[in-house]
Coordinates of C-alpha atoms and ligand atoms in Angstrom, one line a residue:
M12 CA 40.8 113.1 99.4
L13 CA 40.9 116.0 101.9
N14 CA 37.7 116.4 103.9
I15 CA 37.2 119.9 105.3
S16 CA 34.9 121.0 108.1
V17 CA 34.5 124.7 108.8
F18 CA 33.0 126.0 112.0
A19 CA 32.0 129.5 113.1
N20 CA 34.7 129.6 115.7
A21 CA 37.4 127.5 117.4
A22 CA 35.1 126.6 120.3
A23 CA 32.6 124.9 118.1
A24 CA 35.3 123.2 116.1
S25 CA 37.0 122.0 119.2
R26 CA 33.8 120.5 120.5
F27 CA 33.3 118.6 117.2
V28 CA 36.9 117.3 117.3
A29 CA 36.4 116.2 120.9
S30 CA 33.3 114.2 119.8
L31 CA 35.4 112.4 117.2
V32 CA 38.0 111.5 119.8
V33 CA 35.3 110.2 122.2
N34 CA 34.0 108.0 119.4
C35 CA 37.5 106.7 118.8
V36 CA 38.1 105.8 122.5
T37 CA 34.7 104.4 123.2
N38 CA 34.9 102.2 120.1
D39 CA 38.4 101.1 121.2
P40 CA 39.2 101.6 124.9
Y41 CA 42.8 100.6 124.1
A42 CA 43.1 103.2 121.3
V43 CA 46.5 104.8 120.5
L44 CA 46.0 108.6 120.3
G45 CA 48.5 111.0 118.8
V46 CA 48.4 114.3 120.8
A47 CA 49.4 117.7 119.6
T48 CA 50.6 120.6 121.8
G49 CA 50.4 124.4 121.2
S50 CA 47.2 126.5 121.7
T51 CA 45.2 124.9 118.9
P52 CA 44.2 121.6 120.6
S53 CA 43.7 123.0 124.1
G54 CA 40.0 123.5 123.6
V55 CA 39.7 119.8 122.5
Y56 CA 41.5 118.6 125.7
R57 CA 39.2 120.8 127.9
A58 CA 36.1 119.4 126.2
L59 CA 37.4 115.8 126.7
T60 CA 37.6 116.2 130.5
A61 CA 33.9 115.4 130.7
H62 CA 34.7 112.1 129.1
R63 CA 37.9 111.2 131.0
R64 CA 36.4 107.9 132.2
H65 CA 37.1 106.5 128.7
F66 CA 40.8 107.2 128.7
R67 CA 42.0 104.8 131.4
H68 CA 43.5 102.3 128.9
V69 CA 44.3 104.8 126.1
T70 CA 48.0 105.1 124.9
A71 CA 49.1 108.6 123.9
F72 CA 52.2 109.7 121.8
A73 CA 53.3 113.3 121.7
L74 CA 54.3 114.7 118.3
D75 CA 57.4 116.5 119.4
E76 CA 59.5 118.0 122.2
Y77 CA 62.0 120.8 122.5
V78 CA 65.7 119.7 123.0
G79 CA 67.4 121.0 126.1
L80 CA 64.7 122.5 128.3
P81 CA 65.3 121.8 132.0
S82 CA 63.3 118.8 133.3
G83 CA 59.9 120.0 134.5
H84 CA 60.1 123.3 132.5
P85 CA 56.4 124.3 132.2
E86 CA 56.7 124.8 128.5
S87 CA 58.4 121.5 127.7
F88 CA 55.9 119.4 125.8
A89 CA 56.3 116.7 128.5
S90 CA 54.9 119.2 131.0
V91 CA 52.2 120.4 128.7
V92 CA 51.0 116.8 127.8
D93 CA 51.2 115.9 131.5
R94 CA 49.0 118.8 132.4
D95 CA 46.5 119.0 129.5
V96 CA 46.2 115.3 128.6
T97 CA 47.6 112.8 131.2
R98 CA 46.3 114.5 134.3
A99 CA 43.3 116.2 132.8
L100 CA 42.0 113.0 131.1
E101 CA 43.3 110.6 133.7
L102 CA 45.4 108.5 131.4
S103 CA 47.8 106.0 133.0
P104 CA 51.2 107.9 132.9
D105 CA 53.0 104.7 131.8
R106 CA 50.9 104.8 128.6
V107 CA 51.8 108.4 127.7
H108 CA 55.0 108.9 125.7
V109 CA 56.9 112.1 124.8
P110 CA 60.3 112.2 123.2
N111 CA 63.0 112.8 125.8
G112 CA 64.3 116.3 125.1
L113 CA 67.2 115.8 127.6
A114 CA 68.5 112.5 126.1
T115 CA 72.3 112.5 125.9
D116 CA 72.1 111.3 122.3
P117 CA 69.0 113.0 120.8
E118 CA 69.3 111.2 117.4
N119 CA 69.3 107.9 119.2
E120 CA 66.3 109.0 121.2
A121 CA 64.6 109.8 117.9
S122 CA 65.2 106.3 116.7
R123 CA 64.0 104.9 120.0
Y124 CA 60.8 106.9 119.8
E125 CA 60.1 105.9 116.2
E126 CA 60.5 102.3 117.2
L127 CA 58.3 102.6 120.2
I128 CA 55.4 103.9 118.1
R129 CA 55.9 101.0 115.8
R130 CA 56.0 98.5 118.7
C131 CA 52.7 99.9 120.0
G132 CA 51.1 99.2 116.7
G133 CA 51.0 102.7 115.4
V134 CA 48.7 105.6 116.0
D135 CA 44.9 105.2 115.5
L136 CA 43.9 108.8 115.6
Q137 CA 46.5 111.7 115.3
L138 CA 45.5 115.2 116.3
L139 CA 47.6 117.9 114.6
G140 CA 47.8 121.7 114.6
M141 CA 49.6 123.7 112.0
G142 CA 52.2 126.3 112.3
R143 CA 51.9 129.8 110.7
N144 CA 54.6 128.6 108.2
G145 CA 52.7 125.4 107.5
H146 CA 54.8 123.2 109.8
I147 CA 53.2 120.1 111.3
A148 CA 54.7 118.9 114.6
F149 CA 58.2 120.5 114.2
N150 CA 58.6 119.6 110.5
E151 CA 59.5 122.9 109.1
P152 CA 59.1 124.0 105.4
G153 CA 61.6 121.9 103.4
S154 CA 61.0 118.8 105.4
A155 CA 60.8 115.6 103.3
H156 CA 57.3 114.1 103.2
D157 CA 58.9 110.7 104.0
S158 CA 60.9 112.0 107.0
R159 CA 61.1 110.0 110.2
T160 CA 61.4 111.0 113.8
R161 CA 64.6 113.1 114.1
V162 CA 66.3 116.2 115.5
V163 CA 65.4 119.4 113.7
T164 CA 66.5 123.0 113.8
L165 CA 63.5 125.3 114.5
A166 CA 62.8 128.1 112.0
E167 CA 63.1 131.6 113.4
Q168 CA 59.4 132.2 112.7
T169 CA 58.5 129.1 114.8
R170 CA 60.8 130.3 117.7
L171 CA 59.2 133.8 117.4
D172 CA 55.6 132.3 117.4
N173 CA 56.4 130.1 120.4
S174 CA 58.2 132.7 122.3
R175 CA 54.8 133.8 123.6
F176 CA 55.0 130.9 126.0
F177 CA 58.5 131.9 127.3
A178 CA 60.0 134.8 129.2
S179 CA 62.1 135.8 126.2
L180 CA 63.0 134.7 122.7
D181 CA 66.4 133.6 124.0
E182 CA 64.7 131.0 126.2
V183 CA 63.1 129.3 123.2
P184 CA 65.1 126.2 122.2
R185 CA 66.7 126.2 118.7
F186 CA 66.4 122.4 118.3
A187 CA 63.6 119.9 118.8
L188 CA 62.8 116.2 118.4
T189 CA 59.8 115.6 116.1
Q190 CA 57.9 112.8 114.6
G191 CA 58.6 112.9 110.9
I192 CA 56.0 113.6 108.2
G193 CA 56.4 110.0 107.1
T194 CA 55.8 108.9 110.7
I195 CA 52.7 111.1 111.0
L196 CA 51.3 109.9 107.8
E197 CA 51.4 106.3 109.1
A198 CA 48.6 107.1 111.6
R199 CA 45.4 105.5 110.6
Q200 CA 43.4 108.7 110.8
L201 CA 44.5 112.4 110.9
I202 CA 42.6 115.3 112.2
V203 CA 44.3 118.6 111.4
M204 CA 43.1 121.7 113.1
A205 CA 43.8 125.4 112.3
F206 CA 42.1 128.4 113.9
G207 CA 42.5 132.1 113.4
D208 CA 43.6 134.6 110.7
A209 CA 47.3 133.8 111.4
K210 CA 46.9 130.3 109.9
A211 CA 44.8 131.3 106.8
K212 CA 47.8 131.5 104.5
A213 CA 49.3 128.2 105.6
V214 CA 45.9 126.6 105.3
A215 CA 45.3 128.0 101.8
E216 CA 48.8 126.8 100.7
A217 CA 48.2 123.3 102.2
V218 CA 44.8 122.9 100.6
C219 CA 45.0 124.8 97.3
G220 CA 48.7 124.8 96.6
P221 CA 50.8 122.0 95.2
V222 CA 51.7 119.1 97.5
S223 CA 55.2 120.2 98.2
E224 CA 58.0 120.2 100.7
S225 CA 57.6 124.0 101.0
S226 CA 54.3 123.2 102.7
P227 CA 54.7 120.4 105.3
A228 CA 50.9 120.6 105.9
S229 CA 50.2 119.8 102.2
A230 CA 51.6 116.4 102.9
V231 CA 48.4 115.3 104.6
R232 CA 46.7 115.3 101.2
R233 CA 48.6 112.1 100.6
H234 CA 46.7 110.4 103.4
S235 CA 43.5 108.4 102.8
D236 CA 41.6 109.4 105.9
V237 CA 42.3 113.0 106.9
L238 CA 39.9 115.7 108.2
L239 CA 40.9 119.3 108.2
V240 CA 38.9 121.2 110.9
L241 CA 38.9 125.0 110.5
D242 CA 37.2 128.0 111.9
L243 CA 36.0 130.7 109.4
A244 CA 39.1 132.8 109.9
A245 CA 41.6 130.0 109.1
A246 CA 39.4 129.0 106.1
S247 CA 39.2 132.6 104.8
L248 CA 41.7 132.2 102.0
V249 CA 40.7 128.7 100.8
E250 CA 39.0 129.0 97.4
S251 CA 35.9 126.9 97.3
P252 CA 36.0 124.4 94.4
E253 CA 34.0 125.6 91.3
Ligands
GLP325 C1 54.1 124.2 117.7 C2 54.0 122.7 117.6 C3 53.0 122.2 116.6 C4 51.8 123.2 116.7 C5 52.2 124.5 116.1 C6 51.1 125.5 116.2 O1 55.4 124.6 117.5 N1 55.2 122.0 117.4 O2 52.6 120.9 117.0 O3 50.8 122.6 115.9 O4 53.4 125.0 116.6 O5 51.0 126.0 117.5 P1 49.6 126.7 118.0 O6 48.6 125.7 118.0 O7 50.0 127.3 119.3 O8 49.3 127.8 116.9

């Protein structure tokens, strides 16, 4: 059962999601948080800075990482998570995990990461964004809904969308390490966020279309505890049930 909350704008939606995260980490100071990157969750992380005293013992897992970006590259998800989550919320760095995009054997790194999540007891609360093509993490359309952490080839649409963070399209990696959809669905609670007109089609397909591999985001409808948080623009193509 997909629960949907629609807000007037991304700022209001982000404050609401931040309040849910605060509830999670105040109820369990040792909570395991799944953290998304991209522009969507940035307002949530900013809102959480006022509550950073609650994050000292929290463990965080990033969803994904580009393969091959130089160490310390500002657009590597390791850098983004370090900036927007670890430092901003004062988590203990040794409790924050991001796939190693520079591993000599990326597939082996994928298996290591999958095992590490399992060893930490799994994710309590997973924050997710959604790509314009309906991807979640870097699971592109066509990804199996039982997929595990692995190396993926980025869709050209994704590279184009993410090129806004790079000096040029050529700089955007072609491969990434991503938690699989099956991995993500093992989190105990999912909060999926989508804001803006550009996500409206992907949201409508995920909510109103069939649960299918062509819409990775539709996979979340298989989860028993998932909340979809939208602004009016991203919800604009969702037909309200009769
Ligand atoms: C990125 C990330 C996803 C993110 C999506 C949307 O490539 N891999 O985790 O949800 O694309 O990004 P944004 O929030 O910037 O629209």
